[in-house]
Amino acid sequence: MSGTVAVIGAGVVGASVAYHLARRGRRDVILLDRNSGPGHGSTGRATGGYRAQYATPVNVRLSLLARDKLRCFEADTGVDPEYRQAGYLWLAATPAELAVLRAAQAVQHAEGLPEAVEVGTDDIARLNPALCLDEVVGGVFCPSDGFLRPTAILAGYLAAAARLGVRLHWGVEATGFGRRRDGMLGTVRTTQGDIDVSAAVNAAGPWAAAVAAWAGVELPVAALRRQVAVTEPFDRLPPDMPMTIFAGDGFHLRVRDGRVLLLWPTPGVIGKPYDDSVEPTWVEAVVAKAHRRVPVLRQAAIDRGACWGGLYEVTPDKHAILGAAPGCPNLFFANGSSGHGVMHAPALGQLLAEIICDGSATTVDVTPLRPTRFAEGAPNPTSELL
Ligand SMILES: Cc1cc2nc3c(=O)[nH]c(=O)nc-3n(C[C@H](O)[C@H](O)[C@H](O)COP(=O)(O)OP(=O)(O)OC[C@H]3O[C@@H](n4cnc5c(N)ncnc54)[C@H](O)[C@@H]3O)c2cc1C
C-alpha cells in the first residue's frame, strides 16, 4: 500500500505508530493532533508504571516486546525513556485474591516471565517495609516491572519520527472521512482542509469512538476517569519503592520525583465520561486508605493543587483493539489500551506498522486484539484484579 497515511492523534500511541511506519520506510506519513503541542491527552496524565504481570498471554507478550524496545529506546530515538526496574508488588487480602494472582503468574511463566514470583508476608515486609500487613495474606512480585517516563517516550517517538520524515501538525483537528466509490477511505477531513490518504490510523485515545463513527464503525472504547492524589515532597519512602498494589480494590502507590502518588480506581462521573476533575471526597477517601495501609504517610501532607485527573480509554475486555476496521480495510485502529497505553505503545506501534505494511503482525500474534472480537462474541477473558 503506497500513498499518504494519516495518523489521527499524537499521543504516545499515535507517535509510536507514525515512528514505526517511517522506520518501515513509509515516506508519506502525517501525524496530526488538535492540541497545540504534545502531552495534553491521556499520555501527559499517566503515572508511568510498566509491568508484564498480566493475566492473558497477549498482554504479557505486548509487555515483553515493549520491554525489549524500552531497552534500546535511547539508541533508537535519542531519549532516555527512564525505564527503571523497581518491581510491581501485588498484595492479596484473601485466599481468593491470591488464587487470581497465582493463576495470572502461571500465564506469565508460560509466556517467558520467570522472574515473577509469589511472595509471603516476610518477603513483602522486606520489599516494602512501610506497609502495614494487617490486611495482607500474600502476594506476587516481579522485579523487572517498574517505571518509565510517559512524556519522555512521547517526546522520543515524536522527535525520531520527525527525523525520519513524518510531518507533524499540531492544532489540526480531524473532523470526518471522505469515502471512495469502493467504500475505502479517500480523505481525512480536517480543520485545515482535506488530506488525500491511502490509509488512516485512529490513535485518538479516549476520543477514538467518535473517530471510528465517521466511518460508520462502532468502536467500543469508553473514557473513564482516573484520579491521582499527590503528596507534598516526602522523603520517608524511597524512590525505588516498588509500585505497590492492593489487588482487592486497586489502591496503589508509587514515589515519583520525590512525591508519593496515590491512586484508587472509581467509576467516574455518571453521564459525564470526559469529566477529569478531582473530587475532594475522593482525595479524602484515598488518603484514609493510605494512612491505614502505609502508616508513615500520616506524616505526609497532600498538595491539593498538584492532584490531577485523566482518562483511561477502556474496552469491554480491557484489552487493546488493533487492526483494520470491520468494513473499512484502510482504516486502522490502535485504541483501547484500557490504561496500559504508555507501557504498550512501543509494541502496539511496531505491530500496527507490520499490519499496515505486511498485511499482518508477525512479531506477536495479535489475533486476540482483532477489532471484530466483540461482534463475534469472543472477547478476551478478564480478571477482576489485573
Ligand atoms: C491517571 C492515569 C494514570 C495512568 N497510568 C498509566 C501507567 O502507569 N502506565 C501506562 O501504560 N498507562 C497509564 N495510563 C494510561 C495511558 O495514559 C493511556 O493508555 C495512553 O496515554 C493512551 O495513549 P493514546 O496516545 O492512545 O492517547 P492520548 O495520549 O490521549 O492521545 C490521543 C490524542 O488524540 C488527539 N485527538 C483526539 N481526537 C482528535 C481529532 N478528532 N483530531 C485530532 N486529534 C485528536 C487528542 O488531542 C490526543 O492528543 C494512565 C492514565 C491515566 C489517566
PDB file of N, CA, C and O in Angstrom, residues 92 94-106 118 137 140 385:
ATOM      1  N   ALA A  92      -2.456  -9.495  48.178  1.00  0.00           N
ATOM      2  CA  ALA A  92      -3.773 -10.129  48.298  1.00  0.00           C
ATOM      3  C   ALA A  92      -4.239 -10.057  49.744  1.00  0.00           C
ATOM      4  O   ALA A  92      -3.464 -10.295  50.668  1.00  0.00           O
ATOM      5  N   THR A  94      -7.121 -11.809  50.605  1.00  0.00           N
ATOM      6  CA  THR A  94      -7.874 -13.052  50.840  1.00  0.00           C
ATOM      7  C   THR A  94      -7.249 -14.172  50.011  1.00  0.00           C
ATOM      8  O   THR A  94      -6.585 -13.909  48.994  1.00  0.00           O
ATOM      9  N   PRO A  95      -7.501 -15.428  50.390  1.00  0.00           N
ATOM     10  CA  PRO A  95      -7.019 -16.547  49.562  1.00  0.00           C
ATOM     11  C   PRO A  95      -7.576 -16.482  48.141  1.00  0.00           C
ATOM     12  O   PRO A  95      -6.883 -16.857  47.188  1.00  0.00           O
ATOM     13  N   ALA A  96      -8.795 -15.992  47.979  1.00  0.00           N
ATOM     14  CA  ALA A  96      -9.372 -15.911  46.624  1.00  0.00           C
ATOM     15  C   ALA A  96      -8.578 -14.922  45.762  1.00  0.00           C
ATOM     16  O   ALA A  96      -8.294 -15.195  44.578  1.00  0.00           O
ATOM     17  N   GLU A  97      -8.194 -13.794  46.330  1.00  0.00           N
ATOM     18  CA  GLU A  97      -7.380 -12.836  45.561  1.00  0.00           C
ATOM     19  C   GLU A  97      -6.022 -13.446  45.215  1.00  0.00           C
ATOM     20  O   GLU A  97      -5.515 -13.273  44.107  1.00  0.00           O
ATOM     21  N   LEU A  98      -5.457 -14.164  46.179  1.00  0.00           N
ATOM     22  CA  LEU A  98      -4.150 -14.791  45.932  1.00  0.00           C
ATOM     23  C   LEU A  98      -4.256 -15.820  44.803  1.00  0.00           C
ATOM     24  O   LEU A  98      -3.355 -15.933  43.963  1.00  0.00           O
ATOM     25  N   ALA A  99      -5.372 -16.529  44.771  1.00  0.00           N
ATOM     26  CA  ALA A  99      -5.562 -17.539  43.719  1.00  0.00           C
ATOM     27  C   ALA A  99      -5.588 -16.874  42.343  1.00  0.00           C
ATOM     28  O   ALA A  99      -5.040 -17.412  41.366  1.00  0.00           O
ATOM     29  N   VAL A 100      -6.204 -15.703  42.236  1.00  0.00           N
ATOM     30  CA  VAL A 100      -6.237 -14.991  40.944  1.00  0.00           C
ATOM     31  C   VAL A 100      -4.823 -14.556  40.547  1.00  0.00           C
ATOM     32  O   VAL A 100      -4.407 -14.699  39.382  1.00  0.00           O
ATOM     33  N   LEU A 101      -4.063 -14.062  41.526  1.00  0.00           N
ATOM     34  CA  LEU A 101      -2.684 -13.636  41.234  1.00  0.00           C
ATOM     35  C   LEU A 101      -1.831 -14.830  40.813  1.00  0.00           C
ATOM     36  O   LEU A 101      -1.011 -14.743  39.890  1.00  0.00           O
ATOM     37  N   ARG A 102      -2.041 -15.984  41.483  1.00  0.00           N
ATOM     38  CA  ARG A 102      -1.276 -17.194  41.126  1.00  0.00           C
ATOM     39  C   ARG A 102      -1.621 -17.665  39.712  1.00  0.00           C
ATOM     40  O   ARG A 102      -0.739 -18.062  38.953  1.00  0.00           O
ATOM     41  N   ALA A 103      -2.906 -17.628  39.384  1.00  0.00           N
ATOM     42  CA  ALA A 103      -3.322 -18.072  38.044  1.00  0.00           C
ATOM     43  C   ALA A 103      -2.687 -17.179  36.977  1.00  0.00           C
ATOM     44  O   ALA A 103      -2.214 -17.654  35.941  1.00  0.00           O
ATOM     45  N   ALA A 104      -2.655 -15.876  37.236  1.00  0.00           N
ATOM     46  CA  ALA A 104      -2.010 -14.956  36.286  1.00  0.00           C
ATOM     47  C   ALA A 104      -0.523 -15.273  36.200  1.00  0.00           C
ATOM     48  O   ALA A 104       0.067 -15.240  35.105  1.00  0.00           O
ATOM     49  N   GLN A 105       0.080 -15.607  37.330  1.00  0.00           N
ATOM     50  CA  GLN A 105       1.523 -15.882  37.312  1.00  0.00           C
ATOM     51  C   GLN A 105       1.844 -17.128  36.484  1.00  0.00           C
ATOM     52  O   GLN A 105       2.888 -17.188  35.822  1.00  0.00           O
ATOM     53  N   ALA A 106       0.947 -18.101  36.497  1.00  0.00           N
ATOM     54  CA  ALA A 106       1.167 -19.287  35.651  1.00  0.00           C
ATOM     55  C   ALA A 106       1.196 -18.870  34.177  1.00  0.00           C
ATOM     56  O   ALA A 106       2.034 -19.357  33.394  1.00  0.00           O
ATOM     57  N   GLU A 118       5.874 -15.694  43.611  1.00  0.00           N
ATOM     58  CA  GLU A 118       4.946 -15.474  44.725  1.00  0.00           C
ATOM     59  C   GLU A 118       5.755 -15.052  45.943  1.00  0.00           C
ATOM     60  O   GLU A 118       6.883 -15.521  46.138  1.00  0.00           O
ATOM     61  N   VAL A 137      -2.449 -11.286  53.059  1.00  0.00           N
ATOM     62  CA  VAL A 137      -2.156 -12.715  53.285  1.00  0.00           C
ATOM     63  C   VAL A 137      -1.003 -13.205  52.395  1.00  0.00           C
ATOM     64  O   VAL A 137      -0.445 -14.274  52.634  1.00  0.00           O
ATOM     65  N   VAL A 140       2.387 -11.279  44.973  1.00  0.00           N
ATOM     66  CA  VAL A 140       3.300 -11.646  43.887  1.00  0.00           C
ATOM     67  C   VAL A 140       4.172 -10.429  43.585  1.00  0.00           C
ATOM     68  O   VAL A 140       3.782  -9.280  43.828  1.00  0.00           O
ATOM     69  N   LEU A 385      -8.824  -8.594  38.983  1.00  0.00           N
ATOM     70  CA  LEU A 385      -7.712  -7.965  39.675  1.00  0.00           C
ATOM     71  C   LEU A 385      -6.690  -7.342  38.739  1.00  0.00           C
ATOM     72  O   LEU A 385      -6.054  -6.358  39.090  1.00  0.00           O
TER      73      LEU A 385
END
